[in-house]
């Protein structure tokens, strides 16, 4: 198979990085986070990219990073929370899920996400009122995550280990969790 074993999508604070890292370890694979790819290529944090160049510039970088990860990486990939807002990225995810892989939507409820985010300054899209912005993102992006997902797993009030076990059990060709 070419491309990732699993692609994780979901809103900020859904656990994509935490679950993705543990999932990759369980699969004996390499974890790749497209937000980290963007930061390495740009030489600055996502927050600084937003402030310096704006959201549109960041989204263009995000779409390119998602395309590269889907084409090049054969492990576990976590896409940034807003990657699904790009029609091009959604098309790529739909083709990937249909033809060769699994897209997992890590869903999270507002109370769990708000607790995880806290007042983190590394999530620039949450702005001045993080709870209201997070609610808005969860509501408006949910149909987009649902559109591209092979399956959905809730991470609300769950341990990363429980979520990883559920992802492993749901992967094609896996009958038992190691």
mmCIF file with all atom_site columns, C-alpha atoms in Angstrom:
data_model
loop_
_atom_site.group_PDB
_atom_site.id
_atom_site.type_symbol
_atom_site.label_atom_id
_atom_site.label_alt_id
_atom_site.label_comp_id
_atom_site.label_asym_id
_atom_site.label_entity_id
_atom_site.label_seq_id
_atom_site.pdbx_PDB_ins_code
_atom_site.Cartn_x
_atom_site.Cartn_y
_atom_site.Cartn_z
_atom_site.occupancy
_atom_site.B_iso_or_equiv
_atom_site.pdbx_formal_charge
_atom_site.auth_seq_id
_atom_site.auth_comp_id
_atom_site.auth_asym_id
_atom_site.auth_atom_id
_atom_site.pdbx_PDB_model_num
ATOM 1   C CA . UNK A 1 1   ? 0.000   0.000  0.000  1.00 0.00 ? 1   UNK A CA 1
ATOM 2   C CA . UNK A 1 2   ? 1.246   3.470  -0.761 1.00 0.00 ? 2   UNK A CA 1
ATOM 3   C CA . UNK A 1 3   ? 0.419   6.313  1.554  1.00 0.00 ? 3   UNK A CA 1
ATOM 4   C CA . UNK A 1 4   ? -0.215  6.373  5.278  1.00 0.00 ? 4   UNK A CA 1
ATOM 5   C CA . UNK A 1 5   ? -1.511  3.443  7.317  1.00 0.00 ? 5   UNK A CA 1
ATOM 6   C CA . UNK A 1 6   ? -3.908  5.802  9.100  1.00 0.00 ? 6   UNK A CA 1
ATOM 7   C CA . UNK A 1 7   ? -4.765  9.496  8.810  1.00 0.00 ? 7   UNK A CA 1
ATOM 8   C CA . UNK A 1 8   ? -6.176  11.282 11.858 1.00 0.00 ? 8   UNK A CA 1
ATOM 9   C CA . UNK A 1 9   ? -8.437  14.306 11.504 1.00 0.00 ? 9   UNK A CA 1
ATOM 10  C CA . UNK A 1 10  ? -10.311 16.289 14.128 1.00 0.00 ? 10  UNK A CA 1
ATOM 11  C CA . UNK A 1 11  ? -10.551 19.603 15.891 1.00 0.00 ? 11  UNK A CA 1
ATOM 12  C CA . UNK A 1 12  ? -7.921  21.133 18.141 1.00 0.00 ? 12  UNK A CA 1
ATOM 13  C CA . UNK A 1 13  ? -7.627  19.232 21.426 1.00 0.00 ? 13  UNK A CA 1
ATOM 14  C CA . UNK A 1 14  ? -9.163  16.046 20.049 1.00 0.00 ? 14  UNK A CA 1
ATOM 15  C CA . UNK A 1 15  ? -5.911  14.177 20.722 1.00 0.00 ? 15  UNK A CA 1
ATOM 16  C CA . UNK A 1 16  ? -4.508  13.792 17.205 1.00 0.00 ? 16  UNK A CA 1
ATOM 17  C CA . UNK A 1 17  ? -0.871  14.184 18.255 1.00 0.00 ? 17  UNK A CA 1
ATOM 18  C CA . UNK A 1 18  ? -1.137  12.179 21.470 1.00 0.00 ? 18  UNK A CA 1
ATOM 19  C CA . UNK A 1 19  ? -3.172  9.363  19.928 1.00 0.00 ? 19  UNK A CA 1
ATOM 20  C CA . UNK A 1 20  ? -1.189  9.463  16.691 1.00 0.00 ? 20  UNK A CA 1
ATOM 21  C CA . UNK A 1 21  ? 2.137   9.076  18.473 1.00 0.00 ? 21  UNK A CA 1
ATOM 22  C CA . UNK A 1 22  ? 0.878   6.127  20.544 1.00 0.00 ? 22  UNK A CA 1
ATOM 23  C CA . UNK A 1 23  ? -0.875  4.554  17.552 1.00 0.00 ? 23  UNK A CA 1
ATOM 24  C CA . UNK A 1 24  ? 2.283   4.752  15.434 1.00 0.00 ? 24  UNK A CA 1
ATOM 25  C CA . UNK A 1 25  ? 4.257   3.111  18.232 1.00 0.00 ? 25  UNK A CA 1
ATOM 26  C CA . UNK A 1 26  ? 1.677   0.304  18.467 1.00 0.00 ? 26  UNK A CA 1
ATOM 27  C CA . UNK A 1 27  ? 1.872   -0.249 14.709 1.00 0.00 ? 27  UNK A CA 1
ATOM 28  C CA . UNK A 1 28  ? 5.673   -0.054 14.574 1.00 0.00 ? 28  UNK A CA 1
ATOM 29  C CA . UNK A 1 29  ? 5.332   2.961  12.297 1.00 0.00 ? 29  UNK A CA 1
ATOM 30  C CA . UNK A 1 30  ? 6.516   6.565  12.158 1.00 0.00 ? 30  UNK A CA 1
ATOM 31  C CA . UNK A 1 31  ? 4.218   9.397  13.248 1.00 0.00 ? 31  UNK A CA 1
ATOM 32  C CA . UNK A 1 32  ? 3.966   12.576 11.160 1.00 0.00 ? 32  UNK A CA 1
ATOM 33  C CA . UNK A 1 33  ? 2.129   15.751 12.175 1.00 0.00 ? 33  UNK A CA 1
ATOM 34  C CA . UNK A 1 34  ? 1.533   18.183 9.315  1.00 0.00 ? 34  UNK A CA 1
ATOM 35  C CA . UNK A 1 35  ? 1.540   21.169 11.685 1.00 0.00 ? 35  UNK A CA 1
ATOM 36  C CA . UNK A 1 36  ? 5.111   20.207 12.624 1.00 0.00 ? 36  UNK A CA 1
ATOM 37  C CA . UNK A 1 37  ? 5.972   19.859 8.925  1.00 0.00 ? 37  UNK A CA 1
ATOM 38  C CA . UNK A 1 38  ? 4.707   23.388 8.309  1.00 0.00 ? 38  UNK A CA 1
ATOM 39  C CA . UNK A 1 39  ? 6.647   24.800 11.271 1.00 0.00 ? 39  UNK A CA 1
ATOM 40  C CA . UNK A 1 40  ? 9.868   23.103 10.146 1.00 0.00 ? 40  UNK A CA 1
ATOM 41  C CA . UNK A 1 41  ? 9.518   24.368 6.577  1.00 0.00 ? 41  UNK A CA 1
ATOM 42  C CA . UNK A 1 42  ? 8.549   27.919 7.585  1.00 0.00 ? 42  UNK A CA 1
ATOM 43  C CA . UNK A 1 43  ? 11.010  28.216 10.452 1.00 0.00 ? 43  UNK A CA 1
ATOM 44  C CA . UNK A 1 44  ? 8.305   29.542 12.770 1.00 0.00 ? 44  UNK A CA 1
ATOM 45  C CA . UNK A 1 45  ? 5.393   28.311 14.842 1.00 0.00 ? 45  UNK A CA 1
ATOM 46  C CA . UNK A 1 46  ? 1.849   27.984 13.562 1.00 0.00 ? 46  UNK A CA 1
ATOM 47  C CA . UNK A 1 47  ? 0.862   30.834 15.897 1.00 0.00 ? 47  UNK A CA 1
ATOM 48  C CA . UNK A 1 48  ? 3.578   33.081 14.430 1.00 0.00 ? 48  UNK A CA 1
ATOM 49  C CA . UNK A 1 49  ? 2.545   32.167 10.881 1.00 0.00 ? 49  UNK A CA 1
ATOM 50  C CA . UNK A 1 50  ? -1.033  33.228 11.660 1.00 0.00 ? 50  UNK A CA 1
ATOM 51  C CA . UNK A 1 51  ? 0.076   36.521 13.167 1.00 0.00 ? 51  UNK A CA 1
ATOM 52  C CA . UNK A 1 52  ? 2.713   37.338 10.549 1.00 0.00 ? 52  UNK A CA 1
ATOM 53  C CA . UNK A 1 53  ? 1.057   36.149 7.325  1.00 0.00 ? 53  UNK A CA 1
ATOM 54  C CA . UNK A 1 54  ? -2.602  35.511 8.169  1.00 0.00 ? 54  UNK A CA 1
ATOM 55  C CA . UNK A 1 55  ? -4.877  32.509 8.076  1.00 0.00 ? 55  UNK A CA 1
ATOM 56  C CA . UNK A 1 56  ? -5.149  32.308 4.265  1.00 0.00 ? 56  UNK A CA 1
ATOM 57  C CA . UNK A 1 57  ? -1.375  31.934 3.926  1.00 0.00 ? 57  UNK A CA 1
ATOM 58  C CA . UNK A 1 58  ? -1.299  29.295 6.653  1.00 0.00 ? 58  UNK A CA 1
ATOM 59  C CA . UNK A 1 59  ? -4.171  27.343 5.030  1.00 0.00 ? 59  UNK A CA 1
ATOM 60  C CA . UNK A 1 60  ? -2.266  27.241 1.727  1.00 0.00 ? 60  UNK A CA 1
ATOM 61  C CA . UNK A 1 61  ? 0.777   25.839 3.530  1.00 0.00 ? 61  UNK A CA 1
ATOM 62  C CA . UNK A 1 62  ? -1.483  23.369 5.342  1.00 0.00 ? 62  UNK A CA 1
ATOM 63  C CA . UNK A 1 63  ? -3.054  22.118 2.100  1.00 0.00 ? 63  UNK A CA 1
ATOM 64  C CA . UNK A 1 64  ? 0.388   21.553 0.571  1.00 0.00 ? 64  UNK A CA 1
ATOM 65  C CA . UNK A 1 65  ? 1.642   19.789 3.717  1.00 0.00 ? 65  UNK A CA 1
ATOM 66  C CA . UNK A 1 66  ? -1.400  17.489 3.761  1.00 0.00 ? 66  UNK A CA 1
ATOM 67  C CA . UNK A 1 67  ? -0.881  16.607 0.087  1.00 0.00 ? 67  UNK A CA 1
ATOM 68  C CA . UNK A 1 68  ? 2.793   15.770 0.686  1.00 0.00 ? 68  UNK A CA 1
ATOM 69  C CA . UNK A 1 69  ? 2.020   13.647 3.746  1.00 0.00 ? 69  UNK A CA 1
ATOM 70  C CA . UNK A 1 70  ? -0.693  11.695 1.915  1.00 0.00 ? 70  UNK A CA 1
ATOM 71  C CA . UNK A 1 71  ? 1.631   11.095 -1.038 1.00 0.00 ? 71  UNK A CA 1
ATOM 72  C CA . UNK A 1 72  ? 4.899   10.393 0.791  1.00 0.00 ? 72  UNK A CA 1
ATOM 73  C CA . UNK A 1 73  ? 4.330   9.051  4.301  1.00 0.00 ? 73  UNK A CA 1
ATOM 74  C CA . UNK A 1 74  ? 3.634   5.397  5.030  1.00 0.00 ? 74  UNK A CA 1
ATOM 75  C CA . UNK A 1 75  ? 3.039   5.613  8.796  1.00 0.00 ? 75  UNK A CA 1
ATOM 76  C CA . UNK A 1 76  ? 0.462   7.504  10.846 1.00 0.00 ? 76  UNK A CA 1
ATOM 77  C CA . UNK A 1 77  ? -0.420  11.072 9.845  1.00 0.00 ? 77  UNK A CA 1
ATOM 78  C CA . UNK A 1 78  ? -2.205  13.725 11.903 1.00 0.00 ? 78  UNK A CA 1
ATOM 79  C CA . UNK A 1 79  ? -3.583  16.645 9.925  1.00 0.00 ? 79  UNK A CA 1
ATOM 80  C CA . UNK A 1 80  ? -4.096  20.066 11.459 1.00 0.00 ? 80  UNK A CA 1
ATOM 81  C CA . UNK A 1 81  ? -7.584  20.739 12.791 1.00 0.00 ? 81  UNK A CA 1
ATOM 82  C CA . UNK A 1 82  ? -8.476  23.064 9.930  1.00 0.00 ? 82  UNK A CA 1
ATOM 83  C CA . UNK A 1 83  ? -7.088  20.940 7.097  1.00 0.00 ? 83  UNK A CA 1
ATOM 84  C CA . UNK A 1 84  ? -10.587 19.713 6.216  1.00 0.00 ? 84  UNK A CA 1
ATOM 85  C CA . UNK A 1 85  ? -11.687 23.273 5.421  1.00 0.00 ? 85  UNK A CA 1
ATOM 86  C CA . UNK A 1 86  ? -9.783  22.926 2.125  1.00 0.00 ? 86  UNK A CA 1
ATOM 87  C CA . UNK A 1 87  ? -11.890 21.351 -0.630 1.00 0.00 ? 87  UNK A CA 1
ATOM 88  C CA . UNK A 1 88  ? -8.687  20.029 -2.207 1.00 0.00 ? 88  UNK A CA 1
ATOM 89  C CA . UNK A 1 89  ? -7.633  18.311 1.004  1.00 0.00 ? 89  UNK A CA 1
ATOM 90  C CA . UNK A 1 90  ? -11.105 16.808 1.436  1.00 0.00 ? 90  UNK A CA 1
ATOM 91  C CA . UNK A 1 91  ? -10.960 15.432 -2.107 1.00 0.00 ? 91  UNK A CA 1
ATOM 92  C CA . UNK A 1 92  ? -7.565  13.863 -1.413 1.00 0.00 ? 92  UNK A CA 1
ATOM 93  C CA . UNK A 1 93  ? -8.807  12.373 1.872  1.00 0.00 ? 93  UNK A CA 1
ATOM 94  C CA . UNK A 1 94  ? -11.905 10.935 0.215  1.00 0.00 ? 94  UNK A CA 1
ATOM 95  C CA . UNK A 1 95  ? -9.798  9.315  -2.522 1.00 0.00 ? 95  UNK A CA 1
ATOM 96  C CA . UNK A 1 96  ? -7.308  8.001  0.025  1.00 0.00 ? 96  UNK A CA 1
ATOM 97  C CA . UNK A 1 97  ? -10.049 6.546  2.233  1.00 0.00 ? 97  UNK A CA 1
ATOM 98  C CA . UNK A 1 98  ? -11.862 5.005  -0.725 1.00 0.00 ? 98  UNK A CA 1
ATOM 99  C CA . UNK A 1 99  ? -8.821  3.573  -2.480 1.00 0.00 ? 99  UNK A CA 1
ATOM 100 C CA . UNK A 1 100 ? -6.137  2.678  0.008  1.00 0.00 ? 100 UNK A CA 1
ATOM 101 C CA . UNK A 1 101 ? -6.462  3.706  3.632  1.00 0.00 ? 101 UNK A CA 1
ATOM 102 C CA . UNK A 1 102 ? -8.288  4.696  6.763  1.00 0.00 ? 102 UNK A CA 1
ATOM 103 C CA . UNK A 1 103 ? -9.237  8.213  7.858  1.00 0.00 ? 103 UNK A CA 1
ATOM 104 C CA . UNK A 1 104 ? -10.182 8.418  11.527 1.00 0.00 ? 104 UNK A CA 1
ATOM 105 C CA . UNK A 1 105 ? -12.127 11.384 12.870 1.00 0.00 ? 105 UNK A CA 1
ATOM 106 C CA . UNK A 1 106 ? -11.126 11.885 16.486 1.00 0.00 ? 106 UNK A CA 1
ATOM 107 C CA . UNK A 1 107 ? -14.241 13.592 17.779 1.00 0.00 ? 107 UNK A CA 1
ATOM 108 C CA . UNK A 1 108 ? -14.353 15.479 21.064 1.00 0.00 ? 108 UNK A CA 1
ATOM 109 C CA . UNK A 1 109 ? -17.074 17.296 22.959 1.00 0.00 ? 109 UNK A CA 1
ATOM 110 C CA . UNK A 1 110 ? -16.807 20.939 23.978 1.00 0.00 ? 110 UNK A CA 1
ATOM 111 C CA . UNK A 1 111 ? -16.189 20.392 27.725 1.00 0.00 ? 111 UNK A CA 1
ATOM 112 C CA . UNK A 1 112 ? -13.356 17.915 27.070 1.00 0.00 ? 112 UNK A CA 1
ATOM 113 C CA . UNK A 1 113 ? -11.798 20.075 24.345 1.00 0.00 ? 113 UNK A CA 1
ATOM 114 C CA . UNK A 1 114 ? -12.032 23.244 26.440 1.00 0.00 ? 114 UNK A CA 1
ATOM 115 C CA . UNK A 1 115 ? -10.380 21.495 29.375 1.00 0.00 ? 115 UNK A CA 1
ATOM 116 C CA . UNK A 1 116 ? -7.535  20.242 27.164 1.00 0.00 ? 116 UNK A CA 1
ATOM 117 C CA . UNK A 1 117 ? -6.966  23.575 25.428 1.00 0.00 ? 117 UNK A CA 1
ATOM 118 C CA . UNK A 1 118 ? -6.917  25.688 28.564 1.00 0.00 ? 118 UNK A CA 1
ATOM 119 C CA . UNK A 1 119 ? -5.411  29.042 27.677 1.00 0.00 ? 119 UNK A CA 1
ATOM 120 C CA . UNK A 1 120 ? -2.810  27.624 25.310 1.00 0.00 ? 120 UNK A CA 1
ATOM 121 C CA . UNK A 1 121 ? -1.152  30.325 23.217 1.00 0.00 ? 121 UNK A CA 1
ATOM 122 C CA . UNK A 1 122 ? -0.078  27.831 20.538 1.00 0.00 ? 122 UNK A CA 1
ATOM 123 C CA . UNK A 1 123 ? -3.619  27.611 19.122 1.00 0.00 ? 123 UNK A CA 1
ATOM 124 C CA . UNK A 1 124 ? -3.999  30.974 17.370 1.00 0.00 ? 124 UNK A CA 1
ATOM 125 C CA . UNK A 1 125 ? -7.308  30.205 15.688 1.00 0.00 ? 125 UNK A CA 1
ATOM 126 C CA . UNK A 1 126 ? -8.990  30.109 19.107 1.00 0.00 ? 126 UNK A CA 1
ATOM 127 C CA . UNK A 1 127 ? -8.310  33.822 19.572 1.00 0.00 ? 127 UNK A CA 1
ATOM 128 C CA . UNK A 1 128 ? -9.699  35.946 22.371 1.00 0.00 ? 128 UNK A CA 1
ATOM 129 C CA . UNK A 1 129 ? -12.631 33.738 23.437 1.00 0.00 ? 129 UNK A CA 1
ATOM 130 C CA . UNK A 1 130 ? -11.329 30.162 23.131 1.00 0.00 ? 130 UNK A CA 1
ATOM 131 C CA . UNK A 1 131 ? -14.508 28.439 24.341 1.00 0.00 ? 131 UNK A CA 1
ATOM 132 C CA . UNK A 1 132 ? -16.766 30.275 21.873 1.00 0.00 ? 132 UNK A CA 1
ATOM 133 C CA . UNK A 1 133 ? -14.310 29.754 18.999 1.00 0.00 ? 133 UNK A CA 1
ATOM 134 C CA . UNK A 1 134 ? -13.945 26.084 19.885 1.00 0.00 ? 134 UNK A CA 1
ATOM 135 C CA . UNK A 1 135 ? -17.738 25.643 19.964 1.00 0.00 ? 135 UNK A CA 1
ATOM 136 C CA . UNK A 1 136 ? -17.999 27.326 16.568 1.00 0.00 ? 136 UNK A CA 1
ATOM 137 C CA . UNK A 1 137 ? -15.240 25.122 15.111 1.00 0.00 ? 137 UNK A CA 1
ATOM 138 C CA . UNK A 1 138 ? -16.757 21.940 16.489 1.00 0.00 ? 138 UNK A CA 1
ATOM 139 C CA . UNK A 1 139 ? -20.140 22.807 15.002 1.00 0.00 ? 139 UNK A CA 1
ATOM 140 C CA . UNK A 1 140 ? -19.015 24.077 11.587 1.00 0.00 ? 140 UNK A CA 1
ATOM 141 C CA . UNK A 1 141 ? -16.268 21.536 10.925 1.00 0.00 ? 141 UNK A CA 1
ATOM 142 C CA . UNK A 1 142 ? -18.146 18.432 12.114 1.00 0.00 ? 142 UNK A CA 1
ATOM 143 C CA . UNK A 1 143 ? -19.803 17.855 8.709  1.00 0.00 ? 143 UNK A CA 1
ATOM 144 C CA . UNK A 1 144 ? -16.405 18.200 7.010  1.00 0.00 ? 144 UNK A CA 1
ATOM 145 C CA . UNK A 1 145 ? -14.749 15.673 9.331  1.00 0.00 ? 145 UNK A CA 1
ATOM 146 C CA . UNK A 1 146 ? -17.716 13.359 8.841  1.00 0.00 ? 146 UNK A CA 1
ATOM 147 C CA . UNK A 1 147 ? -17.468 13.698 5.068  1.00 0.00 ? 147 UNK A CA 1
ATOM 148 C CA . UNK A 1 148 ? -13.888 12.393 4.912  1.00 0.00 ? 148 UNK A CA 1
ATOM 149 C CA . UNK A 1 149 ? -13.875 9.906  7.799  1.00 0.00 ? 149 UNK A CA 1
ATOM 150 C CA . UNK A 1 150 ? -13.799 6.174  7.310  1.00 0.00 ? 150 UNK A CA 1
ATOM 151 C CA . UNK A 1 151 ? -14.924 5.958  10.923 1.00 0.00 ? 151 UNK A CA 1
ATOM 152 C CA . UNK A 1 152 ? -15.315 8.187  13.978 1.00 0.00 ? 152 UNK A CA 1
ATOM 153 C CA . UNK A 1 153 ? -14.007 7.663  17.497 1.00 0.00 ? 153 UNK A CA 1
ATOM 154 C CA . UNK A 1 154 ? -14.878 9.878  20.431 1.00 0.00 ? 154 UNK A CA 1
ATOM 155 C CA . UNK A 1 155 ? -11.946 10.938 22.582 1.00 0.00 ? 155 UNK A CA 1
ATOM 156 C CA . UNK A 1 156 ? -14.089 12.783 25.142 1.00 0.00 ? 156 UNK A CA 1
ATOM 157 C CA . UNK A 1 157 ? -13.210 11.790 28.712 1.00 0.00 ? 157 UNK A CA 1
ATOM 158 C CA . UNK A 1 158 ? -11.167 8.835  27.464 1.00 0.00 ? 158 UNK A CA 1
ATOM 159 C CA . UNK A 1 159 ? -7.542  7.875  27.890 1.00 0.00 ? 159 UNK A CA 1
ATOM 160 C CA . UNK A 1 160 ? -5.264  7.865  24.848 1.00 0.00 ? 160 UNK A CA 1
ATOM 161 C CA . UNK A 1 161 ? -4.720  4.140  25.415 1.00 0.00 ? 161 UNK A CA 1
ATOM 162 C CA . UNK A 1 162 ? -8.463  3.438  25.120 1.00 0.00 ? 162 UNK A CA 1
ATOM 163 C CA . UNK A 1 163 ? -8.696  5.476  21.934 1.00 0.00 ? 163 UNK A CA 1
ATOM 164 C CA . UNK A 1 164 ? -5.647  3.755  20.404 1.00 0.00 ? 164 UNK A CA 1
ATOM 165 C CA . UNK A 1 165 ? -7.123  0.345  21.232 1.00 0.00 ? 165 UNK A CA 1
ATOM 166 C CA . UNK A 1 166 ? -10.377 1.300  19.492 1.00 0.00 ? 166 UNK A CA 1
ATOM 167 C CA . UNK A 1 167 ? -8.532  2.574  16.401 1.00 0.00 ? 167 UNK A CA 1
ATOM 168 C CA . UNK A 1 168 ? -6.449  -0.601 16.226 1.00 0.00 ? 168 UNK A CA 1
ATOM 169 C CA . UNK A 1 169 ? -9.543  -2.788 16.538 1.00 0.00 ? 169 UNK A CA 1
ATOM 170 C CA . UNK A 1 170 ? -11.269 -0.886 13.727 1.00 0.00 ? 170 UNK A CA 1
ATOM 171 C CA . UNK A 1 171 ? -8.407  -1.033 11.226 1.00 0.00 ? 171 UNK A CA 1
ATOM 172 C CA . UNK A 1 172 ? -8.976  -3.348 8.268  1.00 0.00 ? 172 UNK A CA 1
ATOM 173 C CA . UNK A 1 173 ? -7.299  -6.706 8.658  1.00 0.00 ? 173 UNK A CA 1
ATOM 174 C CA . UNK A 1 174 ? -6.917  -6.391 12.434 1.00 0.00 ? 174 UNK A CA 1
ATOM 175 C CA . UNK A 1 175 ? -8.854  -8.863 14.526 1.00 0.00 ? 175 UNK A CA 1
ATOM 176 C CA . UNK A 1 176 ? -7.289  -8.243 17.918 1.00 0.00 ? 176 UNK A CA 1
ATOM 177 C CA . UNK A 1 177 ? -5.606  -5.417 19.745 1.00 0.00 ? 177 UNK A CA 1
ATOM 178 C CA . UNK A 1 178 ? -1.979  -6.189 20.672 1.00 0.00 ? 178 UNK A CA 1
#
